[in-house]
Short mmCIF file of C-alpha atoms in Angstrom, two decimals:
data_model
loop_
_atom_site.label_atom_id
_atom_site.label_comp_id
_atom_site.label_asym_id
_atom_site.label_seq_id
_atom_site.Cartn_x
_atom_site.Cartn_y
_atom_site.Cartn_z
CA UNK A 1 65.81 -81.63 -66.65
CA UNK A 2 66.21 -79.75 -63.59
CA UNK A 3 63.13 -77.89 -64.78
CA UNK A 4 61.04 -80.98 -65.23
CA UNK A 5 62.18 -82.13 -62.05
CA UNK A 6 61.57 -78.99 -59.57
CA UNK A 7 58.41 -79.13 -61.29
CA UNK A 8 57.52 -83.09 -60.50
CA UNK A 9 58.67 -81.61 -56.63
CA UNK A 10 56.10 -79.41 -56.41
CA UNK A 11 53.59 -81.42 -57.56
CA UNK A 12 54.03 -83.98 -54.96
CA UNK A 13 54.32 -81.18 -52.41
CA UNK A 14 50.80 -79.67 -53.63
CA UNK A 15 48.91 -83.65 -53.76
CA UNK A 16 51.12 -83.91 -50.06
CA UNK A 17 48.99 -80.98 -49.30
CA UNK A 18 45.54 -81.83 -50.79
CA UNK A 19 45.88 -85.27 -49.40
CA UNK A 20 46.63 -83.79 -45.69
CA UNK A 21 43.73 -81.21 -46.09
CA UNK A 22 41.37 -83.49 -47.37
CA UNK A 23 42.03 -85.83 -44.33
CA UNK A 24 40.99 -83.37 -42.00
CA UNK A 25 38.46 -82.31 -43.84
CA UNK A 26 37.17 -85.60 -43.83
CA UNK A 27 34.06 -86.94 -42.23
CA UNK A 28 36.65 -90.25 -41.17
CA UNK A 29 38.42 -88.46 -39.14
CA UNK A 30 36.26 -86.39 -37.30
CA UNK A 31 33.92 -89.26 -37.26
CA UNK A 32 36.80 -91.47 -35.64
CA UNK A 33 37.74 -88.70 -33.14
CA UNK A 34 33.56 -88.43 -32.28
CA UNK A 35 33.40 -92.36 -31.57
CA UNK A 36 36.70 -91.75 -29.29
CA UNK A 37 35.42 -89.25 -27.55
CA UNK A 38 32.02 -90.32 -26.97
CA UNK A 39 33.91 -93.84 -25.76
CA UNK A 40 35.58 -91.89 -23.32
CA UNK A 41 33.00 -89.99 -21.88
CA UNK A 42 30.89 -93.38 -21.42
CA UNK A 43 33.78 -95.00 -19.75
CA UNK A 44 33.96 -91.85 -17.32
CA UNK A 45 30.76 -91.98 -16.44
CA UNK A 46 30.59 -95.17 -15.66
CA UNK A 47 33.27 -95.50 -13.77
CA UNK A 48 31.87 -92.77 -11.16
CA UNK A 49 28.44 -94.52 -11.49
CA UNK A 50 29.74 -97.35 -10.45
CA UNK A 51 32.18 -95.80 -7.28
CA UNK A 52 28.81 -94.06 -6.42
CA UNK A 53 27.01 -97.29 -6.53
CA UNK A 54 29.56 -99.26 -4.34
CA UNK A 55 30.08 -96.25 -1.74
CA UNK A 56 26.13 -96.48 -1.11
CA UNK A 57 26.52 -100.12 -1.31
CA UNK A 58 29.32 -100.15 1.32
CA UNK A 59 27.27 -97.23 3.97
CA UNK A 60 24.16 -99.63 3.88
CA UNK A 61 26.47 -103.13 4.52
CA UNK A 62 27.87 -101.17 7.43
CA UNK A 63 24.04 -100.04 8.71
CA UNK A 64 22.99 -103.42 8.31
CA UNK A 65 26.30 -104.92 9.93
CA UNK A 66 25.59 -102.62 13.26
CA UNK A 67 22.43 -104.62 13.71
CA UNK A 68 23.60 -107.42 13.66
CA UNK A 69 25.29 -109.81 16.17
CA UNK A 70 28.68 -109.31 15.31
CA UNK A 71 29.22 -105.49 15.77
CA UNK A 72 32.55 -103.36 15.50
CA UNK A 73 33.16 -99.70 17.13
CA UNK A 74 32.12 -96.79 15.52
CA UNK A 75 35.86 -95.69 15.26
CA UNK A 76 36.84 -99.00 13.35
CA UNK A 77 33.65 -98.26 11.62
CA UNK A 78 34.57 -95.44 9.68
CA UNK A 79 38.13 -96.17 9.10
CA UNK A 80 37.06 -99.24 7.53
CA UNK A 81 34.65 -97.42 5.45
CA UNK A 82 36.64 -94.69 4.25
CA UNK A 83 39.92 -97.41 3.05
CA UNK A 84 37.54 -99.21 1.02
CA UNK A 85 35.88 -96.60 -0.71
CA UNK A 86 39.49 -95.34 -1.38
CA UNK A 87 40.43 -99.03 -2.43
CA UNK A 88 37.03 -99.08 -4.72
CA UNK A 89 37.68 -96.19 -6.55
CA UNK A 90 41.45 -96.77 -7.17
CA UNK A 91 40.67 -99.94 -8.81
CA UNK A 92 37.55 -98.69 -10.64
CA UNK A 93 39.45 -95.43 -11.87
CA UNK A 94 42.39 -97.86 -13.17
CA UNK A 95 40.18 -99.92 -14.96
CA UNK A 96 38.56 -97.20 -16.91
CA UNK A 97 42.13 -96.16 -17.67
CA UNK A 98 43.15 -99.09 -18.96
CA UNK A 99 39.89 -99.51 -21.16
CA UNK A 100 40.70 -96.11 -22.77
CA UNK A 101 44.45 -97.04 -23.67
CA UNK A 102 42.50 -100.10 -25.33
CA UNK A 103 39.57 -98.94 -26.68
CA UNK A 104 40.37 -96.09 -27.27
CA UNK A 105 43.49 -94.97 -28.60
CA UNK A 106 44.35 -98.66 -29.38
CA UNK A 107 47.48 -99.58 -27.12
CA UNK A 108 48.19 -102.89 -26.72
CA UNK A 109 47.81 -103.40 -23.03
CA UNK A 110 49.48 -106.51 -22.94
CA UNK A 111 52.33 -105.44 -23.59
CA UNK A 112 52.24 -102.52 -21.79
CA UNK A 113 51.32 -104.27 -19.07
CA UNK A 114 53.97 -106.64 -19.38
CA UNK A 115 56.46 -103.70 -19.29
CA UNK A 116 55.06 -101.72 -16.93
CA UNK A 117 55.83 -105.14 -14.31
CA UNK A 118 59.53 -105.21 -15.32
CA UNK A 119 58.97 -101.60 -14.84
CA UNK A 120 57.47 -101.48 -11.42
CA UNK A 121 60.09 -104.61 -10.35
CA UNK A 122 63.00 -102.47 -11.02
CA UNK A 123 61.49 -98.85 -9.19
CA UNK A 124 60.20 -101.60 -6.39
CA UNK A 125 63.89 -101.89 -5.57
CA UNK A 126 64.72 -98.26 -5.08
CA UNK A 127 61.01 -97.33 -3.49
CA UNK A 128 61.35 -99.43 0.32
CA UNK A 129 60.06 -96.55 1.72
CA UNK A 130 57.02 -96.64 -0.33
CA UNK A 131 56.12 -100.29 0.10
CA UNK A 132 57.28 -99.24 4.00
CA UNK A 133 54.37 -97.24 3.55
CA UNK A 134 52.13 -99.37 2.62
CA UNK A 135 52.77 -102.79 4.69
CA UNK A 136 52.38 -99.97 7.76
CA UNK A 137 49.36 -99.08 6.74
CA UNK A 138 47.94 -102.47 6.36
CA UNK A 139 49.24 -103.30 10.00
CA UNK A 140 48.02 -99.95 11.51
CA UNK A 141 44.66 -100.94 10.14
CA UNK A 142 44.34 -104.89 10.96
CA UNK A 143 46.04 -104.02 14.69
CA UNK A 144 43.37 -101.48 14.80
CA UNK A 145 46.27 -98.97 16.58
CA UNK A 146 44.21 -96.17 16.06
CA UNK A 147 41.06 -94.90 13.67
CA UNK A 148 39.39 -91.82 12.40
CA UNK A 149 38.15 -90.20 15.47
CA UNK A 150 40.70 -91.03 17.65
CA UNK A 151 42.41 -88.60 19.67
CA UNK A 152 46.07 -89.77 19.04
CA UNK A 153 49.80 -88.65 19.72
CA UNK A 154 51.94 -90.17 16.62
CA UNK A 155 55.13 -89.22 15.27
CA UNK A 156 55.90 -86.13 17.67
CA UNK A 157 51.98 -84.60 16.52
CA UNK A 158 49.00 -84.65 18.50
CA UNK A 159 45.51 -84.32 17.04
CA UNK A 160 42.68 -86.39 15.64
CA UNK A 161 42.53 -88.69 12.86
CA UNK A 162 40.88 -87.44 9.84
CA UNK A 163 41.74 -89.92 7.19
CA UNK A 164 44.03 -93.27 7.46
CA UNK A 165 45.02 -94.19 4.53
CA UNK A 166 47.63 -97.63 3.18
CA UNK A 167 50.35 -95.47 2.61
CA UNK A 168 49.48 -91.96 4.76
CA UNK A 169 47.52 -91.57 7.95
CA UNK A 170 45.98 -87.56 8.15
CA UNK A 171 46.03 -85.92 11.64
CA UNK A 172 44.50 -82.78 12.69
CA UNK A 173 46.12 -80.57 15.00
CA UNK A 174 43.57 -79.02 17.72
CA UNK A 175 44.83 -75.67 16.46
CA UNK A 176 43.95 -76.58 12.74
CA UNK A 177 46.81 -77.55 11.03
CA UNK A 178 46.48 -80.69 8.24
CA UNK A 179 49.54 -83.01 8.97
CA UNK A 180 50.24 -86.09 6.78
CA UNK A 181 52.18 -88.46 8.03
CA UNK A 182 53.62 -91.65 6.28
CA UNK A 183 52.53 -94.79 8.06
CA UNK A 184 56.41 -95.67 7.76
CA UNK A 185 57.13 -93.48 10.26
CA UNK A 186 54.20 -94.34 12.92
CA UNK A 187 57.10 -95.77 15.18
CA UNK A 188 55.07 -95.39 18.30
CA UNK A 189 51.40 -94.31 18.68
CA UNK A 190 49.52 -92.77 21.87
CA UNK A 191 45.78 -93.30 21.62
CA UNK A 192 43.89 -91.29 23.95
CA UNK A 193 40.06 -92.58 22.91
CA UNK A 194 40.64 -96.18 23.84
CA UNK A 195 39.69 -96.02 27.27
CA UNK A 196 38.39 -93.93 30.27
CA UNK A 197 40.98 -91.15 30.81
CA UNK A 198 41.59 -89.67 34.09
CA UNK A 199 41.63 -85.89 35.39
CA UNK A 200 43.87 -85.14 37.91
CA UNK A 201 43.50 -81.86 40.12
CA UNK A 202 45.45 -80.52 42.65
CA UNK A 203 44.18 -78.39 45.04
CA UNK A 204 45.80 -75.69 47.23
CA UNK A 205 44.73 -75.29 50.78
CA UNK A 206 46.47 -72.41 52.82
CA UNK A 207 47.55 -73.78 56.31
CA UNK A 208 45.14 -71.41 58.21
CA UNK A 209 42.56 -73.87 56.91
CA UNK A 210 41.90 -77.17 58.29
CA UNK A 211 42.02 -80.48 56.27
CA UNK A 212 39.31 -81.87 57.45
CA UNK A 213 36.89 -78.83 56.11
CA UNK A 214 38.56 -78.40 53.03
CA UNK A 215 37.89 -82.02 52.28
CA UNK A 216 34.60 -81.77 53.41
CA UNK A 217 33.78 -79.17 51.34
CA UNK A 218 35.69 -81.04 48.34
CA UNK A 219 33.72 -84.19 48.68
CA UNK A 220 30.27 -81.82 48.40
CA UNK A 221 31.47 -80.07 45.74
CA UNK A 222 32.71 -83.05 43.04
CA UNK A 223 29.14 -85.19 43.79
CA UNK A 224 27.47 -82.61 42.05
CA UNK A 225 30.08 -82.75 38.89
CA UNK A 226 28.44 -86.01 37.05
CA UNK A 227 24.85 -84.12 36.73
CA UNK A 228 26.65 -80.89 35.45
CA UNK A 229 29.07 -82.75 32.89
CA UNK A 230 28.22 -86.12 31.02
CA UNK A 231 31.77 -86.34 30.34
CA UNK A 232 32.67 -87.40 34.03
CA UNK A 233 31.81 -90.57 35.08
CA UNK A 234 31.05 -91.62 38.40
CA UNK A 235 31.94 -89.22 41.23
CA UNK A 236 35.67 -88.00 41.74
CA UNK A 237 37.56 -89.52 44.07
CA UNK A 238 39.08 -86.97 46.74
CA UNK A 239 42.25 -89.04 47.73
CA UNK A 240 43.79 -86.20 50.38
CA UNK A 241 46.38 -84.29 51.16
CA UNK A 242 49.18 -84.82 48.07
CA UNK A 243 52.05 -82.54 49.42
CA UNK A 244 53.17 -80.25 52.20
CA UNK A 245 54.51 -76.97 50.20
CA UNK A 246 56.06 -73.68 51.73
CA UNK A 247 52.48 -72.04 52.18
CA UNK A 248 49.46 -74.18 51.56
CA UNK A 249 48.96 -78.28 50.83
CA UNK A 250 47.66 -79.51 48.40
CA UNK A 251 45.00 -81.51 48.21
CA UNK A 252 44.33 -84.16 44.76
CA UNK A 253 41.25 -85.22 43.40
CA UNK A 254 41.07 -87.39 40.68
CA UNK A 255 37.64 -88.38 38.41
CA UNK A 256 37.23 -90.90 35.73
CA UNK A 257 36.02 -89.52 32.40
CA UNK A 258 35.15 -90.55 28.40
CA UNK A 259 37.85 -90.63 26.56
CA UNK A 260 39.39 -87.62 25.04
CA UNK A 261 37.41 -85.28 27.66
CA UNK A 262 40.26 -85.63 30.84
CA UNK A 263 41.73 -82.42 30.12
CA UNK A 264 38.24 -80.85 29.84
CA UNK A 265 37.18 -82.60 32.80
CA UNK A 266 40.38 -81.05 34.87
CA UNK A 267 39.60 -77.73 33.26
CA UNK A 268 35.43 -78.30 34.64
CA UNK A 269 36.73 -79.31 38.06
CA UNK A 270 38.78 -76.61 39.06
CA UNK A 271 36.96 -74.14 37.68
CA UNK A 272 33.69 -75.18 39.96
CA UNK A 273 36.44 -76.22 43.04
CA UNK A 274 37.79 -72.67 42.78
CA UNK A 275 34.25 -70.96 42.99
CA UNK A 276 33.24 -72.94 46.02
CA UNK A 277 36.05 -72.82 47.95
CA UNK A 278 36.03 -69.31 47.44
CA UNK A 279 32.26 -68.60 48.47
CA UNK A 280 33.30 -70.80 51.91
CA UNK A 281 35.39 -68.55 52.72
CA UNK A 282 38.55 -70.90 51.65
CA UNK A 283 41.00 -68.58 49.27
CA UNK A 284 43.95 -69.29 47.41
CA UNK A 285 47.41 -69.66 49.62
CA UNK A 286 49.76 -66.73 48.25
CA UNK A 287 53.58 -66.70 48.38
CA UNK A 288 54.82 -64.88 51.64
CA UNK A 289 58.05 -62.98 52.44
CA UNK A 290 59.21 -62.15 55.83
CA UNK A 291 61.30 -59.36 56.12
CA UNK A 292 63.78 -58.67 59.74
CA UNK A 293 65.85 -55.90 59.88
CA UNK A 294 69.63 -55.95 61.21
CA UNK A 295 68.50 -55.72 64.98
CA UNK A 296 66.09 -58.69 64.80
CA UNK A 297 68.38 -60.65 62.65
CA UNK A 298 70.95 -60.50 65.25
CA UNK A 299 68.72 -60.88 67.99
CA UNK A 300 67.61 -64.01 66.67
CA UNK A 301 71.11 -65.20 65.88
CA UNK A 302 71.75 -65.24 69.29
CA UNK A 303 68.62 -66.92 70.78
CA UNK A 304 70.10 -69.96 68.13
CA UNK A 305 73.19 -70.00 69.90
CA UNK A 306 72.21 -69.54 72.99
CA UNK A 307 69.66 -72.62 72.00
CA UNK A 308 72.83 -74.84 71.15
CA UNK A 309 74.26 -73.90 73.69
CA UNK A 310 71.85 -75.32 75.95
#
């Protein structure tokens, strides 16, 4: 019996093993795993045919909006641009998902749908900062606080906008770094490509010079600035003398420029200041020490008292 039965065993074992062999083997299998595949790759492609399509579709709606009579900035322009070809391809890219799990490998995406809502419900609770995030974003981009392009200072960083996204905003630094910031924690923004910014220069005048000349020669020197640099607009504005220091005064000048350029336009404007002044004869006041030695000290000590005295 035992015999008999060992031997029944192994003959199940060995059809076990026929049966599994023959079933890869088999043109049904491979033939099902071809049709999957091929599925697949049709889905893929066109799913980026389409985000192609719509991306094209989107740069040509915006070419044809700017000629029209209702026209937004350039700045707004390509923020808006860049979120909805983000938004586009999120949704396309889950839809082609979705069509594989149902197509494809035959999950039923009702119910998996179904769960993944209780699902999401329950993580919703514990992930604030997330949809944070998110409603941030939204407001960031309907207030129009800032774009791509702008010059900003958010969130203790200062650089340009590369990329705002509805759940992170991407700043470059002017010295190169990448920072991503969530929109949760844009507390409190500082645009600098909104409007006009100002340069603000102060000039020092040794006291051998007179105020008149120096401002003279000021005024010639900043009418010239507009035709050098199209960043400054209009001519600067020499207001006068500013303060009264130990050695020199100073003298401010102040010039409206695009936005962004007022630390450029400072840079420009004492730069060509400094070269003038210089070729008129007009140099830079230098600190000065005036040294008396114990006779003079007490010489003058008494011509105080004798002063009070009086």
């Amino acid at each position: 019996m035992d015999d008999t039965n060992q031997q029944n065993n192994m003959e199940e074992i060995n059809e076990q093993i026929t049966g599994f062999w023959a079933y890869l083997t088999g043109q049904e299998l491979w033939f099902t795993i071809g049709t999957g595949f091929l599925r697949v790759i049709i889905i893929l492609i066109l799913a980026l045919t389409i985000v192609r399509v719509t991306r094209s579709l989107v740069d040509r709606l915006f070419k044809k909006r700017g000629k029209g009579r209702i026209r937004i900035t350039e700045r707004r322009e390509n923020t808006l641009k860049k979120l909805i070809k983000n938004v586009i391809a999120y949704v396309v890219y889950f839809i082609a998902f979705i069509m594989i799990l149902d197509n494809v490998l035959g999950f039923n995406v009702g119910a998996l749908l179904a769960g993944a809502g209780v699902a999401g419900l329950a993580i919703g609770f514990g992930a604030q900062n997330l949809v944070r995030d998110i409603i941030s974003g939204f407001f960031i981009i309907f207030e129009d606080q800032f774009s791509v392009g702008d010059y900003v200072a958010v969130g203790g960083i200062e650089g340009t906008v590369e990329e705002i996204g509805l759940r992170t905003t991407k700043v470059l630094s002017w010295t190169g770094e990448m920072n991503i910031l969530p929109n949760g924690n844009v507390t409190q923004v500082t645009n600098y490509s909104v409007h006009n910014g100002l340069s603000i220069v102060d000039v020092n005048i040794p006291y051998e010079s007179n105020v008149n000349d120096a401002e003279r020669a000021i005024e010639k020197i900043v009418e010239e600035l507009p035709q050098k640099y199209e960043f400054i607009v209009g001519i600067p504005e020499v207001i006068g003398v500013q303060n009264l220091e130990v050695s020199h005064f100073v003298i401010r000048v102040i010039a409206d420029t695009l936005p962004g350029f007022q630390w450029a336009g400072e840079r420009n404007i004492r730069k060509e200041i400094q070269n003038e002044l210089y070729n008129a004869g007009i140099k830079i006041p230098a600190p000065r020490i005036v040294m008396y030695t114990g006779d003079e000290r007490e010489k003058l000590l008494e011509k105080k008292q004798e002063r009070e005295q009086e």
